[in-house]
Amino acid sequence: AVSIWENEQRHIWEYDLIRDIYAQLTFEHSCNFLPCWVPTDARKLAFSKRIGGEYNHQLFQVNANDVDKVEPIVPLRTNRDRFVHSISPDGKYMAYSENGVEAPGLFILGVGDDGQPGEPVLFIDSKYSAWAAKFHPSNGRYIAYASNITGESEIYVKKFVWGNFDEGWVRKVSSEGGK
């Protein structure tokens, strides 16, 4: 999936590599970006969507087989930006960043066996900016992310243990800056 800017709007499109064609997945007048496929459901896509003013990007999902049904993933809140970054290989967790008036940081959203999202949990302390969180692609046991904890952008890897984010370790893997 890709996000394409056109006529002052940004929409999500699915690109078929074999047939070399695009199929549009979002249509409403909005800014839709950061598409992220759900690994366990090849037709489901999470993305960020601006629904109002400057600080109002929210998390949405769409099924590529039913593009008329775009739904929020978590309850909408104003005066904050939420940006989806990645989904764990087993499809049970989504990493996203949240910025705004209160409690910015990297969050993990667990998805229950019924497919419904639970309550978001803060993964990276909000004292510093953190963004671009990516689950390890094969096992999801580690999350790489960018942060400015040292005063400049660096790349870190943190062990992911659901329910106990204080457990495990954090390692800086870049030197002299990273993005």
mmCIF file with all atom_site columns, N, CA, C and O in Angstrom, residues 98-127:
data_model
loop_
_atom_site.group_PDB
_atom_site.id
_atom_site.type_symbol
_atom_site.label_atom_id
_atom_site.label_alt_id
_atom_site.label_comp_id
_atom_site.label_asym_id
_atom_site.label_entity_id
_atom_site.label_seq_id
_atom_site.pdbx_PDB_ins_code
_atom_site.Cartn_x
_atom_site.Cartn_y
_atom_site.Cartn_z
_atom_site.occupancy
_atom_site.B_iso_or_equiv
_atom_site.pdbx_formal_charge
_atom_site.auth_seq_id
_atom_site.auth_comp_id
_atom_site.auth_asym_id
_atom_site.auth_atom_id
_atom_site.pdbx_PDB_model_num
ATOM 1   N N  . GLU A 1 98  ? 2.021   9.127   19.513 1.00 0.00 ? 98  GLU A N  1
ATOM 2   C CA . GLU A 1 98  ? 0.969   10.093  19.821 1.00 0.00 ? 98  GLU A CA 1
ATOM 3   C C  . GLU A 1 98  ? 1.625   11.372  20.292 1.00 0.00 ? 98  GLU A C  1
ATOM 4   O O  . GLU A 1 98  ? 2.493   11.352  21.162 1.00 0.00 ? 98  GLU A O  1
ATOM 5   N N  . ASN A 1 99  ? 1.235   12.470  19.696 1.00 0.00 ? 99  ASN A N  1
ATOM 6   C CA . ASN A 1 99  ? 1.741   13.788  20.062 1.00 0.00 ? 99  ASN A CA 1
ATOM 7   C C  . ASN A 1 99  ? 0.557   14.683  20.332 1.00 0.00 ? 99  ASN A C  1
ATOM 8   O O  . ASN A 1 99  ? -0.488  14.534  19.722 1.00 0.00 ? 99  ASN A O  1
ATOM 9   N N  . GLY A 1 100 ? 0.737   15.637  21.201 1.00 0.00 ? 100 GLY A N  1
ATOM 10  C CA . GLY A 1 100 ? -0.350  16.560  21.482 1.00 0.00 ? 100 GLY A CA 1
ATOM 11  C C  . GLY A 1 100 ? -0.148  17.246  22.809 1.00 0.00 ? 100 GLY A C  1
ATOM 12  O O  . GLY A 1 100 ? 0.957   17.338  23.326 1.00 0.00 ? 100 GLY A O  1
ATOM 13  N N  . VAL A 1 101 ? -1.248  17.682  23.364 1.00 0.00 ? 101 VAL A N  1
ATOM 14  C CA . VAL A 1 101 ? -1.216  18.472  24.586 1.00 0.00 ? 101 VAL A CA 1
ATOM 15  C C  . VAL A 1 101 ? -0.680  17.668  25.774 1.00 0.00 ? 101 VAL A C  1
ATOM 16  O O  . VAL A 1 101 ? 0.080   18.157  26.580 1.00 0.00 ? 101 VAL A O  1
ATOM 17  N N  . GLU A 1 102 ? -1.085  16.408  25.896 1.00 0.00 ? 102 GLU A N  1
ATOM 18  C CA . GLU A 1 102 ? -0.684  15.599  27.041 1.00 0.00 ? 102 GLU A CA 1
ATOM 19  C C  . GLU A 1 102 ? -0.129  14.249  26.601 1.00 0.00 ? 102 GLU A C  1
ATOM 20  O O  . GLU A 1 102 ? -0.521  13.689  25.595 1.00 0.00 ? 102 GLU A O  1
ATOM 21  N N  . ALA A 1 103 ? 0.804   13.724  27.367 1.00 0.00 ? 103 ALA A N  1
ATOM 22  C CA . ALA A 1 103 ? 1.355   12.374  27.230 1.00 0.00 ? 103 ALA A CA 1
ATOM 23  C C  . ALA A 1 103 ? 1.769   11.962  25.822 1.00 0.00 ? 103 ALA A C  1
ATOM 24  O O  . ALA A 1 103 ? 1.262   10.989  25.296 1.00 0.00 ? 103 ALA A O  1
ATOM 25  N N  . PRO A 1 104 ? 2.729   12.674  25.200 1.00 0.00 ? 104 PRO A N  1
ATOM 26  C CA . PRO A 1 104 ? 3.229   12.168  23.926 1.00 0.00 ? 104 PRO A CA 1
ATOM 27  C C  . PRO A 1 104 ? 4.111   10.946  24.158 1.00 0.00 ? 104 PRO A C  1
ATOM 28  O O  . PRO A 1 104 ? 4.622   10.747  25.255 1.00 0.00 ? 104 PRO A O  1
ATOM 29  N N  . GLY A 1 105 ? 4.281   10.138  23.161 1.00 0.00 ? 105 GLY A N  1
ATOM 30  C CA . GLY A 1 105 ? 5.161   8.994   23.284 1.00 0.00 ? 105 GLY A CA 1
ATOM 31  C C  . GLY A 1 105 ? 4.816   7.907   22.286 1.00 0.00 ? 105 GLY A C  1
ATOM 32  O O  . GLY A 1 105 ? 3.963   8.079   21.414 1.00 0.00 ? 105 GLY A O  1
ATOM 33  N N  . LEU A 1 106 ? 5.513   6.776   22.424 1.00 0.00 ? 106 LEU A N  1
ATOM 34  C CA . LEU A 1 106 ? 5.218   5.594   21.616 1.00 0.00 ? 106 LEU A CA 1
ATOM 35  C C  . LEU A 1 106 ? 4.295   4.692   22.418 1.00 0.00 ? 106 LEU A C  1
ATOM 36  O O  . LEU A 1 106 ? 4.550   4.410   23.587 1.00 0.00 ? 106 LEU A O  1
ATOM 37  N N  . PHE A 1 107 ? 3.237   4.233   21.771 1.00 0.00 ? 107 PHE A N  1
ATOM 38  C CA . PHE A 1 107 ? 2.246   3.391   22.424 1.00 0.00 ? 107 PHE A CA 1
ATOM 39  C C  . PHE A 1 107 ? 2.135   2.061   21.703 1.00 0.00 ? 107 PHE A C  1
ATOM 40  O O  . PHE A 1 107 ? 2.409   1.954   20.513 1.00 0.00 ? 107 PHE A O  1
ATOM 41  N N  . ILE A 1 108 ? 1.698   1.050   22.442 1.00 0.00 ? 108 ILE A N  1
ATOM 42  C CA . ILE A 1 108 ? 1.376   -0.251  21.871 1.00 0.00 ? 108 ILE A CA 1
ATOM 43  C C  . ILE A 1 108 ? -0.100  -0.502  22.138 1.00 0.00 ? 108 ILE A C  1
ATOM 44  O O  . ILE A 1 108 ? -0.580  -0.337  23.260 1.00 0.00 ? 108 ILE A O  1
ATOM 45  N N  . LEU A 1 109 ? -0.792  -0.878  21.097 1.00 0.00 ? 109 LEU A N  1
ATOM 46  C CA . LEU A 1 109 ? -2.210  -1.199  21.198 1.00 0.00 ? 109 LEU A CA 1
ATOM 47  C C  . LEU A 1 109 ? -2.365  -2.697  20.979 1.00 0.00 ? 109 LEU A C  1
ATOM 48  O O  . LEU A 1 109 ? -2.010  -3.207  19.915 1.00 0.00 ? 109 LEU A O  1
ATOM 49  N N  . GLY A 1 110 ? -2.843  -3.390  21.991 1.00 0.00 ? 110 GLY A N  1
ATOM 50  C CA . GLY A 1 110 ? -3.081  -4.823  21.870 1.00 0.00 ? 110 GLY A CA 1
ATOM 51  C C  . GLY A 1 110 ? -4.444  -5.078  21.251 1.00 0.00 ? 110 GLY A C  1
ATOM 52  O O  . GLY A 1 110 ? -5.384  -4.319  21.446 1.00 0.00 ? 110 GLY A O  1
ATOM 53  N N  . VAL A 1 111 ? -4.542  -6.162  20.484 1.00 0.00 ? 111 VAL A N  1
ATOM 54  C CA . VAL A 1 111 ? -5.803  -6.554  19.861 1.00 0.00 ? 111 VAL A CA 1
ATOM 55  C C  . VAL A 1 111 ? -6.198  -7.915  20.439 1.00 0.00 ? 111 VAL A C  1
ATOM 56  O O  . VAL A 1 111 ? -5.398  -8.850  20.433 1.00 0.00 ? 111 VAL A O  1
ATOM 57  N N  . GLY A 1 112 ? -7.417  -8.000  20.964 1.00 0.00 ? 112 GLY A N  1
ATOM 58  C CA . GLY A 1 112 ? -7.885  -9.234  21.578 1.00 0.00 ? 112 GLY A CA 1
ATOM 59  C C  . GLY A 1 112 ? -8.202  -10.311 20.554 1.00 0.00 ? 112 GLY A C  1
ATOM 60  O O  . GLY A 1 112 ? -8.197  -10.078 19.341 1.00 0.00 ? 112 GLY A O  1
ATOM 61  N N  . ASP A 1 113 ? -8.494  -11.511 21.054 1.00 0.00 ? 113 ASP A N  1
ATOM 62  C CA . ASP A 1 113 ? -8.843  -12.631 20.178 1.00 0.00 ? 113 ASP A CA 1
ATOM 63  C C  . ASP A 1 113 ? -10.100 -12.357 19.367 1.00 0.00 ? 113 ASP A C  1
ATOM 64  O O  . ASP A 1 113 ? -10.313 -12.937 18.304 1.00 0.00 ? 113 ASP A O  1
ATOM 65  N N  . ASP A 1 114 ? -10.945 -11.430 19.874 1.00 0.00 ? 114 ASP A N  1
ATOM 66  C CA . ASP A 1 114 ? -12.171 -11.063 19.162 1.00 0.00 ? 114 ASP A CA 1
ATOM 67  C C  . ASP A 1 114 ? -11.915 -10.023 18.068 1.00 0.00 ? 114 ASP A C  1
ATOM 68  O O  . ASP A 1 114 ? -12.831 -9.586  17.389 1.00 0.00 ? 114 ASP A O  1
ATOM 69  N N  . GLY A 1 115 ? -10.640 -9.601  17.920 1.00 0.00 ? 115 GLY A N  1
ATOM 70  C CA . GLY A 1 115 ? -10.283 -8.613  16.902 1.00 0.00 ? 115 GLY A CA 1
ATOM 71  C C  . GLY A 1 115 ? -10.481 -7.179  17.339 1.00 0.00 ? 115 GLY A C  1
ATOM 72  O O  . GLY A 1 115 ? -10.180 -6.251  16.599 1.00 0.00 ? 115 GLY A O  1
ATOM 73  N N  . GLN A 1 116 ? -10.965 -6.964  18.557 1.00 0.00 ? 116 GLN A N  1
ATOM 74  C CA . GLN A 1 116 ? -11.206 -5.613  19.061 1.00 0.00 ? 116 GLN A CA 1
ATOM 75  C C  . GLN A 1 116 ? -9.973  -5.086  19.789 1.00 0.00 ? 116 GLN A C  1
ATOM 76  O O  . GLN A 1 116 ? -9.326  -5.823  20.535 1.00 0.00 ? 116 GLN A O  1
ATOM 77  N N  . PRO A 1 117 ? -9.648  -3.803  19.597 1.00 0.00 ? 117 PRO A N  1
ATOM 78  C CA . PRO A 1 117 ? -8.477  -3.234  20.273 1.00 0.00 ? 117 PRO A CA 1
ATOM 79  C C  . PRO A 1 117 ? -8.736  -3.052  21.762 1.00 0.00 ? 117 PRO A C  1
ATOM 80  O O  . PRO A 1 117 ? -9.859  -2.788  22.184 1.00 0.00 ? 117 PRO A O  1
ATOM 81  N N  . GLY A 1 118 ? -7.672  -3.206  22.550 1.00 0.00 ? 118 GLY A N  1
ATOM 82  C CA . GLY A 1 118 ? -7.741  -2.948  23.982 1.00 0.00 ? 118 GLY A CA 1
ATOM 83  C C  . GLY A 1 118 ? -7.357  -1.498  24.255 1.00 0.00 ? 118 GLY A C  1
ATOM 84  O O  . GLY A 1 118 ? -7.459  -0.635  23.385 1.00 0.00 ? 118 GLY A O  1
ATOM 85  N N  . GLU A 1 119 ? -6.873  -1.255  25.456 1.00 0.00 ? 119 GLU A N  1
ATOM 86  C CA . GLU A 1 119 ? -6.423  0.082   25.827 1.00 0.00 ? 119 GLU A CA 1
ATOM 87  C C  . GLU A 1 119 ? -4.959  0.266   25.410 1.00 0.00 ? 119 GLU A C  1
ATOM 88  O O  . GLU A 1 119 ? -4.141  -0.626  25.645 1.00 0.00 ? 119 GLU A O  1
ATOM 89  N N  . PRO A 1 120 ? -4.614  1.405   24.823 1.00 0.00 ? 120 PRO A N  1
ATOM 90  C CA . PRO A 1 120 ? -3.212  1.664   24.467 1.00 0.00 ? 120 PRO A CA 1
ATOM 91  C C  . PRO A 1 120 ? -2.347  1.737   25.733 1.00 0.00 ? 120 PRO A C  1
ATOM 92  O O  . PRO A 1 120 ? -2.794  2.214   26.770 1.00 0.00 ? 120 PRO A O  1
ATOM 93  N N  . VAL A 1 121 ? -1.113  1.251   25.626 1.00 0.00 ? 121 VAL A N  1
ATOM 94  C CA . VAL A 1 121 ? -0.177  1.266   26.737 1.00 0.00 ? 121 VAL A CA 1
ATOM 95  C C  . VAL A 1 121 ? 1.083   2.001   26.284 1.00 0.00 ? 121 VAL A C  1
ATOM 96  O O  . VAL A 1 121 ? 1.613   1.733   25.202 1.00 0.00 ? 121 VAL A O  1
ATOM 97  N N  . LEU A 1 122 ? 1.570   2.926   27.135 1.00 0.00 ? 122 LEU A N  1
ATOM 98  C CA . LEU A 1 122 ? 2.783   3.678   26.825 1.00 0.00 ? 122 LEU A CA 1
ATOM 99  C C  . LEU A 1 122 ? 3.983   2.732   26.794 1.00 0.00 ? 122 LEU A C  1
ATOM 100 O O  . LEU A 1 122 ? 4.238   2.002   27.744 1.00 0.00 ? 122 LEU A O  1
ATOM 101 N N  . PHE A 1 123 ? 4.710   2.727   25.685 1.00 0.00 ? 123 PHE A N  1
ATOM 102 C CA . PHE A 1 123 ? 5.878   1.851   25.507 1.00 0.00 ? 123 PHE A CA 1
ATOM 103 C C  . PHE A 1 123 ? 7.176   2.602   25.775 1.00 0.00 ? 123 PHE A C  1
ATOM 104 O O  . PHE A 1 123 ? 8.081   2.079   26.401 1.00 0.00 ? 123 PHE A O  1
ATOM 105 N N  . ILE A 1 124 ? 7.285   3.821   25.274 1.00 0.00 ? 124 ILE A N  1
ATOM 106 C CA . ILE A 1 124 ? 8.477   4.647   25.458 1.00 0.00 ? 124 ILE A CA 1
ATOM 107 C C  . ILE A 1 124 ? 8.071   5.910   26.193 1.00 0.00 ? 124 ILE A C  1
ATOM 108 O O  . ILE A 1 124 ? 7.131   6.600   25.794 1.00 0.00 ? 124 ILE A O  1
ATOM 109 N N  . ASP A 1 125 ? 8.798   6.231   27.260 1.00 0.00 ? 125 ASP A N  1
ATOM 110 C CA . ASP A 1 125 ? 8.510   7.383   28.105 1.00 0.00 ? 125 ASP A CA 1
ATOM 111 C C  . ASP A 1 125 ? 8.336   8.648   27.272 1.00 0.00 ? 125 ASP A C  1
ATOM 112 O O  . ASP A 1 125 ? 9.034   8.855   26.294 1.00 0.00 ? 125 ASP A O  1
ATOM 113 N N  . SER A 1 126 ? 7.431   9.479   27.695 1.00 0.00 ? 126 SER A N  1
ATOM 114 C CA . SER A 1 126 ? 7.079   10.677  26.935 1.00 0.00 ? 126 SER A CA 1
ATOM 115 C C  . SER A 1 126 ? 8.003   11.866  27.187 1.00 0.00 ? 126 SER A C  1
ATOM 116 O O  . SER A 1 126 ? 7.759   12.944  26.673 1.00 0.00 ? 126 SER A O  1
ATOM 117 N N  . LYS A 1 127 ? 9.073   11.705  27.962 1.00 0.00 ? 127 LYS A N  1
ATOM 118 C CA . LYS A 1 127 ? 9.988   12.822  28.212 1.00 0.00 ? 127 LYS A CA 1
ATOM 119 C C  . LYS A 1 127 ? 10.709  13.262  26.945 1.00 0.00 ? 127 LYS A C  1
ATOM 120 O O  . LYS A 1 127 ? 11.120  14.392  26.804 1.00 0.00 ? 127 LYS A O  1
#
